[in-house]
PDB file of C-alpha atoms and ligand atoms in Angstrom:
ATOM      1  CA  MET A   1      80.933  73.017-207.482  1.00 46.00           C
ATOM      2  CA  ASP A   2      81.767  71.563-204.047  1.00 54.00           C
ATOM      3  CA  ILE A   3      78.307  70.082-203.825  1.00 53.00           C
ATOM      4  CA  ASN A   4      78.804  68.254-207.132  1.00 60.00           C
ATOM      5  CA  ILE A   5      82.106  66.804-205.972  1.00 61.00           C
ATOM      6  CA  GLU A   6      80.451  65.686-202.746  1.00 60.00           C
ATOM      7  CA  GLU A   7      77.555  64.117-204.656  1.00 60.00           C
ATOM      8  CA  SER A   8      79.830  62.214-206.984  1.00 61.00           C
ATOM      9  CA  ARG A   9      81.840  60.908-204.029  1.00 63.00           C
ATOM     10  CA  THR A  10      78.661  59.599-202.423  1.00 66.00           C
ATOM     11  CA  ALA A  11      77.707  57.945-205.717  1.00 64.00           C
ATOM     12  CA  ASP A  12      81.148  56.266-205.856  1.00 84.00           C
ATOM     13  CA  ARG A  13      80.700  54.963-202.344  1.00 92.00           C
ATOM     14  CA  ARG A  14      77.295  53.540-203.272  1.00 96.00           C
ATOM     15  CA  ASP A  15      78.953  51.468-205.988  1.00 96.00           C
ATOM     16  CA  ALA A  16      81.570  50.067-203.602  1.00 97.00           C
ATOM     17  CA  PRO A  17      81.187  46.481-202.358  1.00 98.00           C
ATOM     18  CA  ILE A  18      80.136  45.223-198.941  1.00 98.00           C
ATOM     19  CA  GLY A  19      82.859  43.322-197.075  1.00 98.00           C
ATOM     20  CA  VAL A  20      81.581  40.155-195.422  1.00 98.00           C
ATOM     21  CA  PHE A  21      83.713  37.857-193.304  1.00 98.00           C
ATOM     22  CA  ASP A  22      83.509  34.636-191.379  1.00 98.00           C
ATOM     23  CA  SER A  23      85.782  32.005-189.882  1.00 97.00           C
ATOM     24  CA  GLY A  24      85.248  29.853-192.979  1.00 97.00           C
ATOM     25  CA  VAL A  25      82.392  28.719-195.182  1.00 97.00           C
ATOM     26  CA  GLY A  26      79.508  29.272-192.751  1.00 97.00           C
ATOM     27  CA  GLY A  27      79.206  32.990-193.458  1.00 98.00           C
ATOM     28  CA  LEU A  28      77.978  32.078-196.924  1.00 98.00           C
ATOM     29  CA  THR A  29      74.553  31.642-195.310  1.00 98.00           C
ATOM     30  CA  VAL A  30      74.687  35.394-194.680  1.00 98.00           C
ATOM     31  CA  VAL A  31      76.001  36.084-198.194  1.00 98.00           C
ATOM     32  CA  ARG A  32      73.085  34.041-199.550  1.00 98.00           C
ATOM     33  CA  GLU A  33      70.604  36.286-197.714  1.00 98.00           C
ATOM     34  CA  ILE A  34      72.351  39.461-198.911  1.00 98.00           C
ATOM     35  CA  MET A  35      72.294  38.166-202.506  1.00 98.00           C
ATOM     36  CA  ARG A  36      68.577  37.388-202.244  1.00 97.00           C
ATOM     37  CA  ASN A  37      67.514  40.533-200.411  1.00 97.00           C
ATOM     38  CA  LEU A  38      69.929  43.155-201.776  1.00 98.00           C
ATOM     39  CA  PRO A  39      70.664  41.889-205.307  1.00 97.00           C
ATOM     40  CA  GLU A  40      72.312  45.124-206.482  1.00 98.00           C
ATOM     41  CA  GLU A  41      74.963  45.021-203.762  1.00 98.00           C
ATOM     42  CA  ARG A  42      78.427  43.813-204.663  1.00 98.00           C
ATOM     43  CA  ILE A  43      80.211  41.610-202.119  1.00 98.00           C
ATOM     44  CA  VAL A  44      83.804  40.850-201.179  1.00 98.00           C
ATOM     45  CA  TYR A  45      83.795  37.775-198.941  1.00 98.00           C
ATOM     46  CA  PHE A  46      86.653  36.509-196.802  1.00 98.00           C
ATOM     47  CA  GLY A  47      86.514  33.060-195.159  1.00 98.00           C
ATOM     48  CA  ASP A  48      89.303  32.305-192.698  1.00 98.00           C
ATOM     49  CA  THR A  49      89.534  28.651-193.717  1.00 97.00           C
ATOM     50  CA  ALA A  50      93.100  28.305-192.381  1.00 97.00           C
ATOM     51  CA  ARG A  51      92.145  29.245-188.809  1.00 97.00           C
ATOM     52  CA  VAL A  52      88.601  27.904-188.526  1.00 97.00           C
ATOM     53  CA  PRO A  53      86.974  27.100-186.086  1.00 97.00           C
ATOM     54  CA  TYR A  54      86.709  30.317-184.093  1.00 97.00           C
ATOM     55  CA  GLY A  55      84.117  28.725-181.834  1.00 95.00           C
ATOM     56  CA  SER A  56      86.711  27.142-179.569  1.00 92.00           C
ATOM     57  CA  LYS A  57      89.272  29.982-179.666  1.00 94.00           C
ATOM     58  CA  SER A  58      90.020  32.662-177.066  1.00 95.00           C
ATOM     59  CA  GLN A  59      88.604  36.175-177.324  1.00 96.00           C
ATOM     60  CA  GLU A  60      92.111  37.579-177.744  1.00 97.00           C
ATOM     61  CA  ASN A  61      92.713  35.485-180.861  1.00 97.00           C
ATOM     62  CA  VAL A  62      89.274  36.094-182.362  1.00 98.00           C
ATOM     63  CA  ILE A  63      89.839  39.862-181.979  1.00 98.00           C
ATOM     64  CA  ARG A  64      93.277  39.610-183.623  1.00 98.00           C
ATOM     65  CA  PHE A  65      91.916  37.537-186.536  1.00 98.00           C
ATOM     66  CA  SER A  66      88.993  39.925-187.011  1.00 98.00           C
ATOM     67  CA  GLU A  67      91.293  42.952-187.043  1.00 97.00           C
ATOM     68  CA  GLN A  68      93.489  41.394-189.721  1.00 98.00           C
ATOM     69  CA  ILE A  69      90.477  40.527-191.868  1.00 98.00           C
ATOM     70  CA  ILE A  70      89.060  44.036-191.532  1.00 98.00           C
ATOM     71  CA  HIS A  71      92.420  45.464-192.627  1.00 97.00           C
ATOM     72  CA  PHE A  72      92.308  43.204-195.678  1.00 98.00           C
ATOM     73  CA  LEU A  73      88.712  44.187-196.503  1.00 98.00           C
ATOM     74  CA  GLN A  74      89.656  47.846-196.244  1.00 97.00           C
ATOM     75  CA  THR A  75      92.255  47.297-198.970  1.00 97.00           C
ATOM     76  CA  GLN A  76      89.284  46.220-201.137  1.00 97.00           C
ATOM     77  CA  ASP A  77      87.691  49.612-200.519  1.00 96.00           C
ATOM     78  CA  VAL A  78      84.485  48.246-199.024  1.00 98.00           C
ATOM     79  CA  LYS A  79      81.765  50.710-197.984  1.00 98.00           C
ATOM     80  CA  ALA A  80      80.509  48.627-195.042  1.00 98.00           C
ATOM     81  CA  ILE A  81      81.442  45.433-193.236  1.00 98.00           C
ATOM     82  CA  VAL A  82      79.266  42.530-192.120  1.00 98.00           C
ATOM     83  CA  VAL A  83      80.656  40.231-189.450  1.00 98.00           C
ATOM     84  CA  ALA A  84      78.828  37.115-190.612  1.00 98.00           C
ATOM     85  CA  CYS A  85      80.380  34.911-187.928  1.00 98.00           C
ATOM     86  CA  ASN A  86      78.377  34.673-184.704  1.00 98.00           C
ATOM     87  CA  THR A  87      81.513  33.918-182.685  1.00 98.00           C
ATOM     88  CA  ALA A  88      83.399  36.931-184.067  1.00 98.00           C
ATOM     89  CA  SER A  89      80.307  39.113-183.562  1.00 98.00           C
ATOM     90  CA  ALA A  90      80.074  37.906-179.958  1.00 98.00           C
ATOM     91  CA  LEU A  91      83.753  38.230-179.060  1.00 98.00           C
ATOM     92  CA  ALA A  92      85.237  40.917-181.307  1.00 98.00           C
ATOM     93  CA  LEU A  93      82.636  43.365-182.615  1.00 98.00           C
ATOM     94  CA  ASP A  94      82.887  45.743-179.640  1.00 96.00           C
ATOM     95  CA  ALA A  95      86.661  45.898-179.955  1.00 96.00           C
ATOM     96  CA  VAL A  96      86.890  46.330-183.734  1.00 97.00           C
ATOM     97  CA  GLU A  97      84.062  48.794-184.301  1.00 95.00           C
ATOM     98  CA  GLN A  98      85.834  51.503-182.339  1.00 88.00           C
ATOM     99  CA  GLU A  99      88.647  51.809-184.885  1.00 81.00           C
ATOM    100  CA  LEU A 100      86.450  51.905-187.978  1.00 94.00           C
ATOM    101  CA  ASP A 101      85.210  54.854-189.992  1.00 93.00           C
ATOM    102  CA  ILE A 102      82.783  52.763-192.070  1.00 96.00           C
ATOM    103  CA  PRO A 103      79.626  51.060-190.776  1.00 97.00           C
ATOM    104  CA  ILE A 104      79.957  47.542-189.397  1.00 98.00           C
ATOM    105  CA  VAL A 105      77.111  45.128-188.635  1.00 98.00           C
ATOM    106  CA  GLY A 106      77.297  41.900-186.668  1.00 98.00           C
ATOM    107  CA  VAL A 107      74.745  39.095-186.684  1.00 98.00           C
ATOM    108  CA  ILE A 108      73.910  39.138-182.986  1.00 98.00           C
ATOM    109  CA  GLY A 109      72.074  42.476-182.742  1.00 98.00           C
ATOM    110  CA  PRO A 110      69.675  41.681-185.627  1.00 98.00           C
ATOM    111  CA  GLY A 111      69.079  38.123-184.351  1.00 98.00           C
ATOM    112  CA  ALA A 112      68.463  39.308-180.792  1.00 98.00           C
ATOM    113  CA  ARG A 113      66.035  42.022-181.924  1.00 98.00           C
ATOM    114  CA  MET A 114      63.946  39.539-183.891  1.00 98.00           C
ATOM    115  CA  ALA A 115      63.869  37.141-180.933  1.00 98.00           C
ATOM    116  CA  VAL A 116      62.574  39.919-178.681  1.00 98.00           C
ATOM    117  CA  GLU A 117      59.858  40.714-181.229  1.00 98.00           C
ATOM    118  CA  SER A 118      58.943  37.066-181.605  1.00 98.00           C
ATOM    119  CA  THR A 119      58.696  35.790-178.033  1.00 98.00           C
ATOM    120  CA  LYS A 120      55.329  35.883-176.322  1.00 98.00           C
ATOM    121  CA  ASN A 121      56.176  33.958-173.177  1.00 98.00           C
ATOM    122  CA  LYS A 122      59.571  35.702-172.750  1.00 98.00           C
ATOM    123  CA  ARG A 123      61.532  32.465-172.838  1.00 98.00           C
ATOM    124  CA  VAL A 124      64.154  32.362-175.587  1.00 98.00           C
ATOM    125  CA  GLY A 125      66.668  29.647-176.478  1.00 98.00           C
ATOM    126  CA  VAL A 126      70.005  30.283-178.217  1.00 98.00           C
ATOM    127  CA  ILE A 127      72.224  27.669-179.799  1.00 98.00           C
ATOM    128  CA  GLY A 128      75.747  28.412-181.012  1.00 98.00           C
ATOM    129  CA  THR A 129      79.429  27.600-180.638  1.00 97.00           C
ATOM    130  CA  GLU A 130      80.996  27.154-177.213  1.00 96.00           C
ATOM    131  CA  SER A 131      82.550  30.641-177.318  1.00 96.00           C
ATOM    132  CA  THR A 132      79.330  32.352-178.418  1.00 97.00           C
ATOM    133  CA  ILE A 133      77.271  30.687-175.697  1.00 98.00           C
ATOM    134  CA  ARG A 134      79.909  31.214-173.000  1.00 97.00           C
ATOM    135  CA  SER A 135      80.169  34.924-173.879  1.00 97.00           C
ATOM    136  CA  ARG A 136      76.414  35.380-173.220  1.00 98.00           C
ATOM    137  CA  THR A 137      76.387  38.149-175.825  1.00 98.00           C
ATOM    138  CA  TYR A 138      72.945  37.159-177.146  1.00 98.00           C
ATOM    139  CA  ASP A 139      71.650  37.249-173.549  1.00 98.00           C
ATOM    140  CA  ARG A 140      73.016  40.767-173.069  1.00 98.00           C
ATOM    141  CA  PHE A 141      71.538  42.113-176.303  1.00 98.00           C
ATOM    142  CA  ILE A 142      68.154  40.548-175.575  1.00 98.00           C
ATOM    143  CA  GLN A 143      67.999  41.679-171.970  1.00 98.00           C
ATOM    144  CA  ALA A 144      69.034  45.215-172.900  1.00 98.00           C
ATOM    145  CA  LEU A 145      65.846  45.324-174.979  1.00 98.00           C
ATOM    146  CA  ASP A 146      63.612  43.516-172.490  1.00 98.00           C
ATOM    147  CA  SER A 147      64.999  42.626-169.080  1.00 98.00           C
ATOM    148  CA  GLU A 148      62.125  40.249-168.346  1.00 98.00           C
ATOM    149  CA  ILE A 149      63.158  37.806-171.062  1.00 98.00           C
ATOM    150  CA  VAL A 150      64.911  34.681-169.811  1.00 98.00           C
ATOM    151  CA  VAL A 151      67.553  33.309-172.186  1.00 98.00           C
ATOM    152  CA  PHE A 152      68.655  29.670-172.241  1.00 98.00           C
ATOM    153  CA  GLY A 153      71.879  28.940-174.122  1.00 98.00           C
ATOM    154  CA  LYS A 154      73.209  25.638-175.415  1.00 98.00           C
ATOM    155  CA  ALA A 155      76.505  25.064-177.234  1.00 98.00           C
ATOM    156  CA  CYS A 156      76.201  22.590-180.116  1.00 98.00           C
ATOM    157  CA  PRO A 157      79.815  22.206-181.343  1.00 96.00           C
ATOM    158  CA  LEU A 158      79.254  19.040-183.405  1.00 97.00           C
ATOM    159  CA  PHE A 159      76.804  20.764-185.749  1.00 98.00           C
ATOM    160  CA  VAL A 160      79.606  22.631-187.579  1.00 97.00           C
ATOM    161  CA  PRO A 161      81.570  19.535-188.738  1.00 96.00           C
ATOM    162  CA  LEU A 162      78.346  17.651-189.518  1.00 97.00           C
ATOM    163  CA  VAL A 163      77.126  20.463-191.762  1.00 96.00           C
ATOM    164  CA  GLU A 164      80.531  20.770-193.445  1.00 94.00           C
ATOM    165  CA  GLU A 165      80.427  17.023-194.078  1.00 94.00           C
ATOM    166  CA  GLY A 166      77.140  17.634-195.892  1.00 94.00           C
ATOM    167  CA  TRP A 167      75.126  15.478-193.457  1.00 96.00           C
ATOM    168  CA  LEU A 168      72.235  17.898-193.428  1.00 96.00           C
ATOM    169  CA  LYS A 169      69.421  15.356-193.272  1.00 94.00           C
ATOM    170  CA  ASP A 170      71.381  12.403-191.897  1.00 96.00           C
ATOM    171  CA  SER A 171      70.097  10.261-189.016  1.00 97.00           C
ATOM    172  CA  VAL A 172      73.401  10.835-187.158  1.00 98.00           C
ATOM    173  CA  THR A 173      72.870  14.610-187.294  1.00 98.00           C
ATOM    174  CA  GLU A 174      69.303  14.125-186.134  1.00 98.00           C
ATOM    175  CA  GLU A 175      70.427  12.039-183.155  1.00 98.00           C
ATOM    176  CA  VAL A 176      73.081  14.629-182.232  1.00 98.00           C
ATOM    177  CA  ALA A 177      70.476  17.400-182.509  1.00 98.00           C
ATOM    178  CA  ARG A 178      68.051  15.450-180.344  1.00 98.00           C
ATOM    179  CA  ARG A 179      70.680  15.162-177.606  1.00 98.00           C
ATOM    180  CA  TYR A 180      71.684  18.811-177.798  1.00 98.00           C
ATOM    181  CA  LEU A 181      68.165  20.184-177.898  1.00 98.00           C
ATOM    182  CA  SER A 182      66.207  17.926-175.543  1.00 97.00           C
ATOM    183  CA  GLU A 183      67.034  19.840-172.353  1.00 96.00           C
ATOM    184  CA  LEU A 184      66.556  23.223-174.014  1.00 97.00           C
ATOM    185  CA  LEU A 185      63.178  22.227-175.406  1.00 97.00           C
ATOM    186  CA  ARG A 186      62.001  21.251-171.916  1.00 97.00           C
ATOM    187  CA  LYS A 187      62.473  24.900-170.815  1.00 97.00           C
ATOM    188  CA  ASP A 188      59.199  25.920-172.463  1.00 97.00           C
ATOM    189  CA  ILE A 189      60.911  28.304-174.924  1.00 98.00           C
ATOM    190  CA  ASP A 190      58.746  29.723-177.721  1.00 98.00           C
ATOM    191  CA  THR A 191      61.658  31.182-179.732  1.00 98.00           C
ATOM    192  CA  LEU A 192      64.997  29.639-180.699  1.00 98.00           C
ATOM    193  CA  ILE A 193      67.892  31.591-182.248  1.00 98.00           C
ATOM    194  CA  LEU A 194      70.070  29.707-184.742  1.00 98.00           C
ATOM    195  CA  GLY A 195      73.151  31.484-183.356  1.00 98.00           C
ATOM    196  CA  CYS A 196      75.810  30.013-185.620  1.00 98.00           C
ATOM    197  CA  THR A 197      76.370  30.471-189.350  1.00 98.00           C
ATOM    198  CA  HIS A 198      75.963  26.764-190.106  1.00 98.00           C
ATOM    199  CA  TYR A 199      72.665  26.124-188.348  1.00 98.00           C
ATOM    200  CA  PRO A 200      70.300  27.589-190.987  1.00 97.00           C
ATOM    201  CA  LEU A 201      71.504  24.718-193.196  1.00 97.00           C
ATOM    202  CA  ILE A 202      69.940  22.183-190.796  1.00 98.00           C
ATOM    203  CA  ARG A 203      66.923  24.341-190.106  1.00 97.00           C
ATOM    204  CA  SER A 204      64.355  21.765-191.234  1.00 97.00           C
ATOM    205  CA  LEU A 205      65.828  19.147-188.920  1.00 97.00           C
ATOM    206  CA  ILE A 206      65.832  21.554-185.959  1.00 98.00           C
ATOM    207  CA  GLU A 207      62.304  22.637-186.855  1.00 97.00           C
ATOM    208  CA  LYS A 208      61.144  19.039-186.836  1.00 97.00           C
ATOM    209  CA  LEU A 209      62.536  18.473-183.318  1.00 98.00           C
ATOM    210  CA  ALA A 210      61.444  21.832-181.913  1.00 98.00           C
ATOM    211  CA  GLY A 211      57.865  21.612-183.203  1.00 97.00           C
ATOM    212  CA  ASP A 212      55.439  24.261-184.421  1.00 96.00           C
ATOM    213  CA  GLN A 213      55.206  26.035-181.091  1.00 96.00           C
ATOM    214  CA  VAL A 214      58.849  27.209-181.300  1.00 98.00           C
ATOM    215  CA  HIS A 215      59.645  30.038-183.712  1.00 98.00           C
ATOM    216  CA  LEU A 216      63.136  29.782-185.222  1.00 98.00           C
ATOM    217  CA  VAL A 217      65.116  32.995-185.714  1.00 98.00           C
ATOM    218  CA  ASN A 218      67.739  33.054-188.470  1.00 98.00           C
ATOM    219  CA  PRO A 219      70.201  35.908-187.740  1.00 98.00           C
ATOM    220  CA  ALA A 220      71.581  35.634-191.300  1.00 98.00           C
ATOM    221  CA  TYR A 221      68.245  36.759-192.745  1.00 98.00           C
ATOM    222  CA  GLU A 222      67.755  39.453-190.090  1.00 98.00           C
ATOM    223  CA  THR A 223      71.270  40.781-190.748  1.00 98.00           C
ATOM    224  CA  ALA A 224      70.612  41.181-194.478  1.00 98.00           C
ATOM    225  CA  GLN A 225      67.447  43.130-193.612  1.00 98.00           C
ATOM    226  CA  GLU A 226      69.325  45.315-191.133  1.00 98.00           C
ATOM    227  CA  LEU A 227      72.111  45.926-193.651  1.00 98.00           C
ATOM    228  CA  GLY A 228      69.544  47.092-196.206  1.00 98.00           C
ATOM    229  CA  ARG A 229      68.050  49.569-193.729  1.00 98.00           C
ATOM    230  CA  LEU A 230      71.482  50.825-192.706  1.00 98.00           C
ATOM    231  CA  LEU A 231      72.618  51.424-196.306  1.00 98.00           C
ATOM    232  CA  GLU A 232      69.395  53.261-197.035  1.00 97.00           C
ATOM    233  CA  ARG A 233      69.726  55.422-193.934  1.00 97.00           C
ATOM    234  CA  MET A 234      73.294  56.338-194.873  1.00 97.00           C
ATOM    235  CA  ASN A 235      72.437  56.854-198.530  1.00 97.00           C
ATOM    236  CA  LEU A 236      74.888  54.107-199.427  1.00 97.00           C
ATOM    237  CA  GLN A 237      72.648  51.636-201.249  1.00 96.00           C
ATOM    238  CA  ASN A 238      73.789  50.526-204.682  1.00 97.00           C
ATOM    239  CA  THR A 239      71.265  51.403-207.371  1.00 95.00           C
ATOM    240  CA  GLY A 240      72.829  48.885-209.766  1.00 96.00           C
ATOM    241  CA  GLU A 241      73.332  51.641-212.347  1.00 95.00           C
ATOM    242  CA  HIS A 242      77.107  51.124-212.569  1.00 96.00           C
ATOM    243  CA  ASN A 243      77.312  47.383-211.946  1.00 95.00           C
ATOM    244  CA  ALA A 244      77.644  46.393-215.613  1.00 95.00           C
ATOM    245  CA  GLY A 245      81.129  45.023-216.337  1.00 94.00           C
ATOM    246  CA  ARG A 246      82.020  44.873-212.658  1.00 94.00           C
ATOM    247  CA  GLU A 247      82.638  41.698-210.697  1.00 93.00           C
ATOM    248  CA  MET A 248      79.587  41.365-208.435  1.00 97.00           C
ATOM    249  CA  TYR A 249      80.955  38.792-206.019  1.00 98.00           C
ATOM    250  CA  GLN A 250      84.537  38.082-205.031  1.00 98.00           C
ATOM    251  CA  PHE A 251      85.642  35.345-202.676  1.00 98.00           C
ATOM    252  CA  TYR A 252      88.880  35.160-200.706  1.00 98.00           C
ATOM    253  CA  VAL A 253      90.067  32.493-198.269  1.00 98.00           C
ATOM    254  CA  SER A 254      93.156  31.807-196.179  1.00 98.00           C
ATOM    255  CA  ASP A 255      93.394  28.123-197.234  1.00 97.00           C
ATOM    256  CA  ALA A 256      91.786  25.292-199.228  1.00 95.00           C
ATOM    257  CA  ALA A 257      90.260  27.473-201.931  1.00 95.00           C
ATOM    258  CA  GLU A 258      88.990  24.547-203.992  1.00 94.00           C
ATOM    259  CA  LYS A 259      87.049  22.952-201.141  1.00 94.00           C
ATOM    260  CA  PHE A 260      85.590  26.352-200.316  1.00 96.00           C
ATOM    261  CA  GLY A 261      84.398  26.711-203.911  1.00 96.00           C
ATOM    262  CA  GLU A 262      82.590  23.372-203.778  1.00 95.00           C
ATOM    263  CA  PHE A 263      80.778  24.262-200.568  1.00 95.00           C
ATOM    264  CA  ALA A 264      79.926  27.725-201.876  1.00 96.00           C
ATOM    265  CA  ASN A 265      78.397  26.265-205.005  1.00 96.00           C
ATOM    266  CA  SER A 266      76.273  23.883-202.979  1.00 94.00           C
ATOM    267  CA  ILE A 267      74.540  26.700-201.106  1.00 94.00           C
ATOM    268  CA  LEU A 268      74.714  29.931-203.127  1.00 96.00           C
ATOM    269  CA  PRO A 269      72.373  30.978-205.947  1.00 92.00           C
ATOM    270  CA  TYR A 270      75.503  31.947-207.892  1.00 93.00           C
ATOM    271  CA  ASP A 271      78.253  30.034-209.640  1.00 93.00           C
ATOM    272  CA  VAL A 272      81.510  30.565-207.740  1.00 95.00           C
ATOM    273  CA  THR A 273      84.188  29.914-210.340  1.00 92.00           C
ATOM    274  CA  ARG A 274      87.121  30.840-208.135  1.00 93.00           C
ATOM    275  CA  ALA A 275      88.135  31.699-204.611  1.00 97.00           C
ATOM    276  CA  ARG A 276      91.487  33.402-204.192  1.00 97.00           C
ATOM    277  CA  LYS A 277      93.841  32.366-201.424  1.00 98.00           C
ATOM    278  CA  ILE A 278      95.634  35.137-199.537  1.00 98.00           C
ATOM    279  CA  ASN A 279      98.043  35.251-196.612  1.00 98.00           C
ATOM    280  CA  ILE A 280      95.871  36.927-193.981  1.00 98.00           C
ATOM    281  CA  GLU A 281      98.761  37.095-191.481  1.00 97.00           C
ATOM    282  CA  GLU A 282     100.217  39.876-193.658  1.00 97.00           C
ATOM    283  CA  TYR A 283      97.394  42.276-192.764  1.00 97.00           C
TER     284      TYR A 283
HETATM  285  N1  LIG B   1      81.170  30.800-188.076  1.00 78.10           N
HETATM  286  C1  LIG B   1      81.121  30.288-186.725  1.00 78.10           C
HETATM  287  C2  LIG B   1      79.945  30.945-185.987  1.00 78.10           C
HETATM  288  O1  LIG B   1      78.990  31.410-186.575  1.00 78.10           O
HETATM  289  C3  LIG B   1      81.015  28.789-186.683  1.00 78.10           C
HETATM  290  C4  LIG B   1      82.280  28.067-187.090  1.00 78.10           C
HETATM  291  C5  LIG B   1      83.437  28.346-186.148  1.00 78.10           C
HETATM  292  O2  LIG B   1      83.448  27.858-184.995  1.00 78.10           O
HETATM  293  O3  LIG B   1      84.326  29.065-186.554  1.00 78.10           O
HETATM  294  O4  LIG B   1      79.965  31.019-184.790  1.00 78.10           O
END
């Protein structure tokens, strides 16, 4: 009898959604990878569009914002949480994971692991927001796995507004990228981590400047893979059996829901018909 109750509880948890959050729209690059790689998983996404960008904020604030968002996601009964934001993963993951009784995955661990696997000459570049690069969290993760690897970081703050403006293949974006990357590319790196949610959207431009000899690592893709392995290990993967009639994907924001919807529709393989605005300060 007890065993049956326990089994049905586990089955319920398998059907529960994954909570994914970011400072705004960028985390949709992670959602896109989860949709592609784990199509049976339901998702509740929160984008903190009222308080974006996190990339120039203090650690104290990023921790406070992340805690509030996690409290909100817990009200949605999520079975696991993905911190899609590189900045929040770099500054807040350590602090927030201690209080949680469900699994939580950030983007930095998976991205760092792939970079370690990829590099042959042990010279890795990381690009990201000012806060991510200053925190040196990627460096720490990489060097914990292989202390001989040298990591070169470069903050590229203008990429976020350029991507949000939709200037993905624009000559202005290319010129900005050239300036940001020129010094880094002279360091003889063979691997470059796209350490910010927005950068996979200008991947082809970065690829063009970096050349064939530099392997680009997309932490969004690696995180979806890691999430899949984690759910399997914990027997939490959704089989899809009970998905019929349920909302697969729900989107919440703290401001500008309409603009969010437009951006979401430009990058997701799914029609986002609405994003709900909530007051995140209440959580
Ligand atoms: N989502 C952020 C990141 O991946 C970029 C935007 C921001 O600065 O909030 O670091």
